[in-house]
Amino acid sequence: MGLSRNRWILTAGVTGTALAVVVAGAVAANAAQEKPAVPPTGAAPRPAASALASAPASAPASAPASAEPESARERLGDVVDAGFAAKQGTWVLYAVPVKEKSLPGTHFGVMAGRRLADGTIVDVVVTNEVEGRDRAPGFHAVQGGMEVEGEPTPSFGYYAGDAARITARAGGRTVVAKVAAWSKDRRIKFFWFDPATEAVANLKAFDRGGRALPAGNNQVGVG
């Protein structure tokens, strides 16, 4: 099977699929600045991901936004505090709806955003499954950390199943993700790593008894 590289474009009010991340306004993601290496034919598809703009599409690229716009996107379930500070506010994760005819098995994605001091939620990066059912057992939509507006974003994604512990390899060591059940479907576990963590790979999931769980699509995409 050939590589599928559909990506969600969820920036400046545009929604659809494309082969590249859209970067607008003040956002500059490393995935847009450098072409990522193309995986070999037959490799698992990357998750769909997009960096979100923090300035309206109508604003000139050279004009910085005067204020962070609050997310206008519908959120599904509770907003999860990631426990890590961002340059402005703190990192949070939440589910958002996905409605795309070309992805009949995908109904939601996971957004990494920032909660500002006044409670405003700002969308930053969204990722979703692009092949098969979004609730099939295993890992889904694993998005590697990027640099957005000069700030590293966390690596994150979700696991469908009874995952109590999720690990990865980064910089020659094993790192452990934070895990939280989605309030809309507790079989779905959001997970994320410290934004300071090096590139993650070889993700594994374990139940409360320490037994290994199905891998699903544990390939890590960036951008």
GROMACS .gro file of C-alpha atoms in nm, residues 73-202:
model
  130
   73ARG     CA    1  -1.365   2.553   1.705
   74GLU     CA    2  -1.607   2.321   1.878
   75ARG     CA    3  -1.447   2.116   2.153
   76LEU     CA    4  -1.559   1.764   2.236
   77GLY     CA    5  -1.543   1.693   2.607
   78ASP     CA    6  -1.319   1.842   2.872
   79VAL     CA    7  -0.999   2.040   2.819
   80VAL     CA    8  -0.706   1.852   2.976
   81ASP     CA    9  -0.429   2.046   3.149
   82ALA     CA   10  -0.098   1.906   3.021
   83GLY     CA   11   0.096   2.027   3.325
   84PHE     CA   12   0.363   2.213   3.127
   85ALA     CA   13   0.408   2.587   3.095
   86ALA     CA   14   0.416   2.753   2.753
   87LYS     CA   15   0.572   3.090   2.673
   88GLN     CA   16   0.222   3.226   2.714
   89GLY     CA   17  -0.005   3.027   2.942
   90THR     CA   18   0.000   2.650   2.982
   91TRP     CA   19  -0.033   2.360   2.739
   92VAL     CA   20  -0.370   2.186   2.716
   93LEU     CA   21  -0.518   1.905   2.505
   94TYR     CA   22  -0.875   1.855   2.384
   95ALA     CA   23  -1.071   1.673   2.118
   96VAL     CA   24  -1.222   1.849   1.816
   97PRO     CA   25  -1.469   1.715   1.558
   98VAL     CA   26  -1.351   1.593   1.217
   99LYS     CA   27  -1.602   1.593   0.933
  100GLU     CA   28  -1.437   1.491   0.606
  101LYS     CA   29  -1.592   1.270   0.339
  102SER     CA   30  -1.254   1.127   0.244
  103LEU     CA   31  -1.204   1.005   0.605
  104PRO     CA   32  -1.525   0.812   0.681
  105GLY     CA   33  -1.370   0.631   0.977
  106THR     CA   34  -1.243   0.945   1.148
  107HIS     CA   35  -1.479   1.156   1.358
  108PHE     CA   36  -1.247   1.342   1.594
  109GLY     CA   37  -0.893   1.468   1.629
  110VAL     CA   38  -0.679   1.589   1.918
  111MET     CA   39  -0.566   1.950   1.952
  112ALA     CA   40  -0.269   2.079   2.149
  113GLY     CA   41  -0.340   2.434   2.253
  114ARG     CA   42  -0.256   2.694   2.513
  115ARG     CA   43  -0.470   2.824   2.798
  116LEU     CA   44  -0.383   3.188   2.865
  117ALA     CA   45  -0.393   3.357   3.205
  118ASP     CA   46  -0.742   3.493   3.137
  119GLY     CA   47  -0.874   3.147   3.051
  120THR     CA   48  -0.868   3.194   2.674
  121ILE     CA   49  -0.795   2.872   2.482
  122VAL     CA   50  -0.573   2.914   2.175
  123ASP     CA   51  -0.545   2.633   1.916
  124VAL     CA   52  -0.188   2.542   1.814
  125VAL     CA   53  -0.152   2.196   1.653
  126VAL     CA   54  -0.420   1.941   1.559
  127THR     CA   55  -0.375   1.577   1.459
  128ASN     CA   56  -0.614   1.299   1.355
  129GLU     CA   57  -0.622   0.947   1.213
  130VAL     CA   58  -0.608   0.925   0.832
  131GLU     CA   59  -0.653   0.552   0.773
  132GLY     CA   60  -0.904   0.307   0.916
  133ARG     CA   61  -1.125   0.358   1.220
  134ASP     CA   62  -1.031   0.625   1.471
  135ARG     CA   63  -1.124   0.397   1.764
  136ALA     CA   64  -0.948   0.079   1.648
  137PRO     CA   65  -0.724  -0.062   1.924
  138GLY     CA   66  -0.380   0.093   1.944
  139PHE     CA   67  -0.200   0.422   1.888
  140HIS     CA   68  -0.344   0.689   1.663
  141ALA     CA   69  -0.241   1.028   1.524
  142VAL     CA   70   0.098   1.044   1.696
  143GLN     CA   71   0.235   1.392   1.632
  144GLY     CA   72   0.600   1.467   1.704
  145GLY     CA   73   0.705   1.793   1.860
  146MET     CA   74   0.749   2.094   1.631
  147GLU     CA   75   0.866   2.450   1.674
  148VAL     CA   76   0.579   2.698   1.641
  149GLU     CA   77   0.645   3.069   1.686
  150GLY     CA   78   0.986   2.985   1.829
  151GLU     CA   79   0.844   2.750   2.091
  152PRO     CA   80   0.863   2.369   2.105
  153THR     CA   81   0.529   2.190   2.109
  154PRO     CA   82   0.475   1.861   2.292
  155SER     CA   83   0.470   1.526   2.114
  156PHE     CA   84   0.118   1.390   2.160
  157GLY     CA   85  -0.156   1.166   2.025
  158TYR     CA   86  -0.410   0.920   2.158
  159TYR     CA   87  -0.445   0.551   2.235
  160ALA     CA   88  -0.764   0.348   2.195
  161GLY     CA   89  -0.768   0.086   2.468
  162ASP     CA   90  -0.686   0.023   2.833
  163ALA     CA   91  -0.349   0.199   2.835
  164ALA     CA   92  -0.228   0.290   3.183
  165ARG     CA   93   0.135   0.357   3.088
  166ILE     CA   94   0.282   0.480   2.759
  167THR     CA   95   0.654   0.497   2.690
  168ALA     CA   96   0.883   0.602   2.406
  169ARG     CA   97   1.252   0.617   2.330
  170ALA     CA   98   1.409   0.961   2.309
  171GLY     CA   99   1.777   1.050   2.313
  172GLY     CA  100   1.878   0.692   2.394
  173ARG     CA  101   1.656   0.665   2.700
  174THR     CA  102   1.301   0.560   2.784
  175VAL     CA  103   1.060   0.844   2.855
  176VAL     CA  104   0.712   0.812   3.004
  177ALA     CA  105   0.412   1.004   2.873
  178LYS     CA  106   0.141   1.166   3.076
  179VAL     CA  107  -0.195   0.995   3.011
  180ALA     CA  108  -0.554   1.116   3.057
  181ALA     CA  109  -0.883   0.953   2.959
  182TRP     CA  110  -1.106   1.149   2.720
  183SER     CA  111  -1.420   1.257   2.907
  184LYS     CA  112  -1.644   1.168   2.609
  185ASP     CA  113  -1.511   0.811   2.575
  186ARG     CA  114  -1.285   0.685   2.852
  187ARG     CA  115  -1.154   0.407   2.629
  188ILE     CA  116  -0.964   0.682   2.447
  189LYS     CA  117  -0.649   0.796   2.625
  190PHE     CA  118  -0.480   1.123   2.534
  191PHE     CA  119  -0.105   1.114   2.591
  192TRP     CA  120   0.172   1.370   2.567
  193PHE     CA  121   0.536   1.424   2.651
  194ASP     CA  122   0.726   1.716   2.801
  195PRO     CA  123   0.785   1.968   2.517
  196ALA     CA  124   1.154   1.965   2.611
  197THR     CA  125   1.179   1.593   2.525
  198GLU     CA  126   1.387   1.503   2.220
  199ALA     CA  127   1.222   1.338   1.918
  200VAL     CA  128   1.026   1.034   2.034
  201ALA     CA  129   1.007   0.692   1.866
  202ASN     CA  130   0.916   0.329   1.939
   0.00000   0.00000   0.00000
